[in-house]
XYZ file of C-alpha atoms in Angstrom:
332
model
C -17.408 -12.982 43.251
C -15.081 -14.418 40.932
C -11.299 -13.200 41.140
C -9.370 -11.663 38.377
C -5.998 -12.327 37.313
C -3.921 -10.099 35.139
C -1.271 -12.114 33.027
C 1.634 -9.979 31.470
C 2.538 -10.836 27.734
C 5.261 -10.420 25.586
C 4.518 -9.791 21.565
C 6.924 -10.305 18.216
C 6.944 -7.081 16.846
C 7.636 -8.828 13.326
C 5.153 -12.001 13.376
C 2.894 -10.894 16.379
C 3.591 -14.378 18.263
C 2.758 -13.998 21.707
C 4.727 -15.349 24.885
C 4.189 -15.450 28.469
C 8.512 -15.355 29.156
C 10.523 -12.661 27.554
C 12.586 -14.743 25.214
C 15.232 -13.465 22.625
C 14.800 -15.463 19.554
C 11.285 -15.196 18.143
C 10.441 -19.294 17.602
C 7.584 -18.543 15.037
C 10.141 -15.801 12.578
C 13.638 -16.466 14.351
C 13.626 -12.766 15.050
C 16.033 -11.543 17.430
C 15.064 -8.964 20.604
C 11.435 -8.405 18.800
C 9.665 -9.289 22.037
C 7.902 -5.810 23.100
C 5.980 -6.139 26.474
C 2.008 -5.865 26.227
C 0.155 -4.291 28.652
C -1.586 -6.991 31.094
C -4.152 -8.939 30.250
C -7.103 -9.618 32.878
C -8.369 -13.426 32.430
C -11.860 -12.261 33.766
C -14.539 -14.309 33.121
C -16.469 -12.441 30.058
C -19.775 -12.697 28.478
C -20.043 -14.644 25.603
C -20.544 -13.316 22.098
C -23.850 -14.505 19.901
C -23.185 -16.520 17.071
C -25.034 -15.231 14.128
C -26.254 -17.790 10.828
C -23.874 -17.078 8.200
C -27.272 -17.164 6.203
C -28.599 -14.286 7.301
C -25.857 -11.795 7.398
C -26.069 -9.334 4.592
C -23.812 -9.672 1.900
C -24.351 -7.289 -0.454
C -21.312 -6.118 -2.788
C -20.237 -2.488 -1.240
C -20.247 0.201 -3.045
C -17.029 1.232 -3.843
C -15.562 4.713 -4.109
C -13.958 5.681 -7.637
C -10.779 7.195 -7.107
C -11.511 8.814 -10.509
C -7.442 7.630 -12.088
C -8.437 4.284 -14.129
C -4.539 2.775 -13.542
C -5.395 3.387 -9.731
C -8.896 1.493 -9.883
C -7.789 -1.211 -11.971
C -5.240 -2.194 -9.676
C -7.957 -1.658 -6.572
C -10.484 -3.907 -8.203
C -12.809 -1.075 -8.988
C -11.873 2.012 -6.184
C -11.872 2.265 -2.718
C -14.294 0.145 -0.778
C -15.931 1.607 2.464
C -14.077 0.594 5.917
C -11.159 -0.841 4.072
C -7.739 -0.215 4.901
C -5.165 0.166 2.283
C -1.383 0.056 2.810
C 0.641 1.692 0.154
C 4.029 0.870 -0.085
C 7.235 2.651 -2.502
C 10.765 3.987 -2.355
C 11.413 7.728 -1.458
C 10.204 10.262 -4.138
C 8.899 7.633 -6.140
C 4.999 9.456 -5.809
C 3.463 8.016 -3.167
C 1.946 10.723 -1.720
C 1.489 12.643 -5.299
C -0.401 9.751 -6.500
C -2.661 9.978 -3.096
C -3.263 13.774 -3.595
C -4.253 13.507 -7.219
C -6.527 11.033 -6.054
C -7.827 13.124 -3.117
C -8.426 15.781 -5.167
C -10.647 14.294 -7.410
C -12.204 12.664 -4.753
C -13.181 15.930 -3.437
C -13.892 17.852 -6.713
C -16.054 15.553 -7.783
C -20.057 14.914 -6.947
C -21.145 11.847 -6.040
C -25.099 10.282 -6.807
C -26.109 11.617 -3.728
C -25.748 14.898 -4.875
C -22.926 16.011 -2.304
C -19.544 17.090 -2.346
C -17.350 14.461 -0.831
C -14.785 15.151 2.355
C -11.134 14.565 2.158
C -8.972 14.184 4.949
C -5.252 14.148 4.643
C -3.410 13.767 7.345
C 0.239 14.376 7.209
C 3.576 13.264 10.060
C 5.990 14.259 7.419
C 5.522 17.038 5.731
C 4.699 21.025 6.740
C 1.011 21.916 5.749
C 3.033 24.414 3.694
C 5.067 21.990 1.710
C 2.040 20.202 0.970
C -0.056 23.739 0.007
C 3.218 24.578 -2.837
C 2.751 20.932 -4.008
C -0.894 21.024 -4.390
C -0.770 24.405 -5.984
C 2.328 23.480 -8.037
C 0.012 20.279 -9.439
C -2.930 22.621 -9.481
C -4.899 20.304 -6.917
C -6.695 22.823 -4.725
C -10.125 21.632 -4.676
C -13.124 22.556 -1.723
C -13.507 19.595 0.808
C -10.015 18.715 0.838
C -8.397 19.445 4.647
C -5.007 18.786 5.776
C -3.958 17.925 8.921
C -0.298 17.661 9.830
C 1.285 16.690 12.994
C 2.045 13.685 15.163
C -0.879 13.118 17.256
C -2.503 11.040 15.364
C -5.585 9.681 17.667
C -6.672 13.161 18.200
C -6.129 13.823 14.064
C -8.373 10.289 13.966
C -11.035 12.030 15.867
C -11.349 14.532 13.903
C -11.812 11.891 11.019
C -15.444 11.439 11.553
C -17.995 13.062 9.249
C -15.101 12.671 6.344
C -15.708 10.602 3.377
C -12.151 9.526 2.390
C -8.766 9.447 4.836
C -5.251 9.423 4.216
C -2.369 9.176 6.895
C 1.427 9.560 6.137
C 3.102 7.793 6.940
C 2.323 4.751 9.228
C 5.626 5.168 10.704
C 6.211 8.881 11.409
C 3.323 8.790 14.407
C 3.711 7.914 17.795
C 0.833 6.582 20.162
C 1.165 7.607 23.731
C 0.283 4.611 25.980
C 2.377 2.524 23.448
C 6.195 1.900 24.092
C 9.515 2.636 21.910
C 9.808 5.258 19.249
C 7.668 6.709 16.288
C 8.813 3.671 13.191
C 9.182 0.834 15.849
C 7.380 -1.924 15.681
C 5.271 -1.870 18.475
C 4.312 1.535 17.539
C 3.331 0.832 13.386
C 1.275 -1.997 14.833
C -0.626 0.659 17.276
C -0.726 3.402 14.685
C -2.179 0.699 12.211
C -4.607 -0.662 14.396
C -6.080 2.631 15.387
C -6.283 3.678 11.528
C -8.071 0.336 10.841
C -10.283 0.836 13.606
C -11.733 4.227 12.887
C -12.083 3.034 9.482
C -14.368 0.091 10.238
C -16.459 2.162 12.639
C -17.106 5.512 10.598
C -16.971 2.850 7.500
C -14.638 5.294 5.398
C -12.335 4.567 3.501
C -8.561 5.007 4.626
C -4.919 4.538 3.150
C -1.796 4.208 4.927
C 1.468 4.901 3.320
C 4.445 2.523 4.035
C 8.221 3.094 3.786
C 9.879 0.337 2.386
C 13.616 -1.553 3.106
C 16.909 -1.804 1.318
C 15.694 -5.240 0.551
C 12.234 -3.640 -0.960
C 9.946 -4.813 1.168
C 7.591 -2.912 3.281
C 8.762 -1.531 6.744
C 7.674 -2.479 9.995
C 6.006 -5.484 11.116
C 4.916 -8.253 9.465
C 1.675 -8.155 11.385
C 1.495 -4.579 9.536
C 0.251 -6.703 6.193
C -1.967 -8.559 8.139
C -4.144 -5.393 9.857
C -4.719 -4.103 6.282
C -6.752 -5.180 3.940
C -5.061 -3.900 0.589
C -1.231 -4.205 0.270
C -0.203 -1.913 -2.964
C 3.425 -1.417 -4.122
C 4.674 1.877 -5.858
C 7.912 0.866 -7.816
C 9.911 2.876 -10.499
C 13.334 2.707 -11.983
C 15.732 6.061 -11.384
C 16.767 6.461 -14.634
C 13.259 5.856 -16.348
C 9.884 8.199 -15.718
C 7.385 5.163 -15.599
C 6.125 3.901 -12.285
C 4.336 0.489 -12.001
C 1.960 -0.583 -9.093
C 1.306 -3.278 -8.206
C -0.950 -5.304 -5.699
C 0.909 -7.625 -3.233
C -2.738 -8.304 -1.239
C -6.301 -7.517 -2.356
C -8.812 -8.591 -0.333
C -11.421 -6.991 -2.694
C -10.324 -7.987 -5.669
C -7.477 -9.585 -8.072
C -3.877 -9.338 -7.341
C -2.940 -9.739 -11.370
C -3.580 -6.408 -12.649
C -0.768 -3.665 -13.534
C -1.183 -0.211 -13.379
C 1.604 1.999 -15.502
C 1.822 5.516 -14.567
C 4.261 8.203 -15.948
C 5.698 10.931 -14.202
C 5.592 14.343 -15.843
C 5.769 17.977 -14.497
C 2.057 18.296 -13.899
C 1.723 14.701 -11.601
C 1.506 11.575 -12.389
C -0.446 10.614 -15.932
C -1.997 7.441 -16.135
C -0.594 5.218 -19.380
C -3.009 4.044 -21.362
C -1.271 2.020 -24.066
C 1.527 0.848 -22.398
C 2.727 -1.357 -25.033
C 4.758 1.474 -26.594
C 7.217 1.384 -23.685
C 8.827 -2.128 -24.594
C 9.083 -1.895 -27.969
C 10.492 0.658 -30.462
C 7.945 0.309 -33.500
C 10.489 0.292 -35.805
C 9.699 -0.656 -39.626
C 12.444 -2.189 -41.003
C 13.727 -5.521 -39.604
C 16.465 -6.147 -37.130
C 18.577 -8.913 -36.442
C 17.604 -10.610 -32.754
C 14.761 -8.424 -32.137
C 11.530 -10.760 -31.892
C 8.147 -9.479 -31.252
C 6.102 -11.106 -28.709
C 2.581 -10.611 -26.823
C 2.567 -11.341 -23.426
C -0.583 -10.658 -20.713
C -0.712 -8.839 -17.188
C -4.135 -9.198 -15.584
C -6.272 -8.259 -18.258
C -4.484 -6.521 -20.391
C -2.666 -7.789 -23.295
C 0.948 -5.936 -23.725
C 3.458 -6.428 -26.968
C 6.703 -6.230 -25.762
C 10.269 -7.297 -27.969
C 12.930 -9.479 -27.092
C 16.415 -8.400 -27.914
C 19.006 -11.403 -28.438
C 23.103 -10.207 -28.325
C 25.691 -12.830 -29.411
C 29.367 -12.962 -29.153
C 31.927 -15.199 -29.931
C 33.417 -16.853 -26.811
C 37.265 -18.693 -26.196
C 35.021 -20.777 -23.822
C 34.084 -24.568 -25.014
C 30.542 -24.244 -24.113
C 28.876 -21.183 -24.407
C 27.289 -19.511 -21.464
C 23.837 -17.885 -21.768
C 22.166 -15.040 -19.317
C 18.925 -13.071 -19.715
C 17.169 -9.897 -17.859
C 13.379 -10.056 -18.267
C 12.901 -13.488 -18.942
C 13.518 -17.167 -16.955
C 16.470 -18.426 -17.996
C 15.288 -22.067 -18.238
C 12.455 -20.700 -20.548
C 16.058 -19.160 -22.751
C 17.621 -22.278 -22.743
């Protein structure tokens, strides 16, 4: 009988570079103390997996699910694709989890070819189910099919996941898995929380989006290794003084990564834009001094947009010239 021999590992909670030694500095992302210990790993001799013809596996295109908000799908590539995993990503009250109700709603409300009512799960860390009730009723989202579940276990929320035909959790990094070490938003524990989300979603083939908190710097919290589970990396952005919210996608493994989709935010939830071009330019008829019209594309679709020249003398000998919006080697 062959012996067994159980090898302890240590993993980067940023880059997900393993080591036998606990080391300090990360020599794959120069991280510092990101080593998290892994739970040992038995070098048992296993069977080996059958190799299948990449000829005969069935690729047929899946058949996505419409999230019924055109902005939303364009950016997807079309909807939501069965047993993906989307990770959506956007600064504190900029809609994140409006957008996802909106969405969830009509998800639910409406029926699909095979004449049946689709499920909605929602499954909530941060918020009450009562703060999420005013919302929905505030937005005038109540729709049949549409369940909430709110709390912070999330395997047994998972497992109650199955039969549902859509699944939100948020956020990725209010949950905290058991066996796993360190606190609910460490690394160690956004990888686990991801990896069981991504799991049930490729075995009930649903599918499921994870919402992300993001960094001072703007990027997306947690782990690198976060971006690499999912299969969809989406940013919500928006300016504080301005009602327009732009996503974006950072990581499509379904489709492009080109395409913009403009929402504005009004008192009833957030309105897709349909003619953006509007919003950066003022339509005025009469002429104005260094205000040029220009087209300009973003995926597919073709935006007008002005550019606005200032000039000012300057005690300087050679003149010093700075733009917002454009490359400045493209100005000069």
């Amino acid at each position: 009988m062959a012996k067994t021999k159980e090898v302890v590992r240590y993993r980067c909670g940023e880059c997900g570079y393993l080591s036998l030694t606990l080391v300090g500095k990360c020599p794959s992302c120069d991280a510092w103390g990101s080593f998290v210990k892994e739970a040992p790993v038995s070098l048992a001799a296993k069977p080996q997996a059958a190799a299948r013809p990449i000829a005969a596996l069935d690729a047929e295109p899946p058949q996505r699910l419409s999230s019924h908000i055109e902005e939303l799908d364009r950016v997807l590539g079309g909807g939501w694709v069965p047993g993906g995993v989307v990770l959506l990503g956007g600064e504190p009250g900029v809609g994140k989890s409006t957008l996802l109700l909106q969405s969830c709603a009509a998800i639910a409300q409406n029926t699909q070819k095979a004449q049946k009512r689709c499920r909605v799960l929602y499954i909530s860390g941060e918020e009450s189910a009562g703060q999420l009730a005013l919302r929905m009723r505030r937005l005038g989202l109540e729709a049949p099919g549409l369940d909430l579940i709110c709390g912070f276990d999330l395997p047994g929320a998972l497992e109650a996941a199955e039969g549902y035909d859509f699944l939100v959790v948020d956020s990725v990094q209010a949950f905290r898995i058991g066996e796993e070490s360190g606190w609910a938003g460490s690394p160690n524990q956004v990888r686990a929380s991801a990896a069981l989300v991504a799991e049930t979603a490729k075995r009930a083939q649903i599918p499921a989006v994870l919402v992300g908190h993001i960094t001072k710097a703007g990027q997306i919290a947690g782990p690198k290794l976060l971006e690499h589970l999912v299969d969809v990396v989406l940013l919500f952005s928006g300016e504080k003084t301005s009602l327009n919210r732009l996503l974006r996608a950072e990581k499509n493994r379904f489709g492009s990564t080109e395409e913009l989709g403009i929402f504005e935010m009004t008192g009833a939830g957030l309105r897709p834009v349909a003619d953006p071009s509007h919003l950066y330019w003022s339509a005025a008829s009469e002429e104005v001094s260094g205000v040029a019209l220009c087209a300009t594309l973003e995926g597919t679709r073709p935006l007008m947009a002005e550019i606005q020249a200032l000039a000012c003398t300057t005690p300087f000998p050679y003149p010093k010239r700075t733009a917002r919006g454009i490359e400045v080697n493209r100005l000069q």
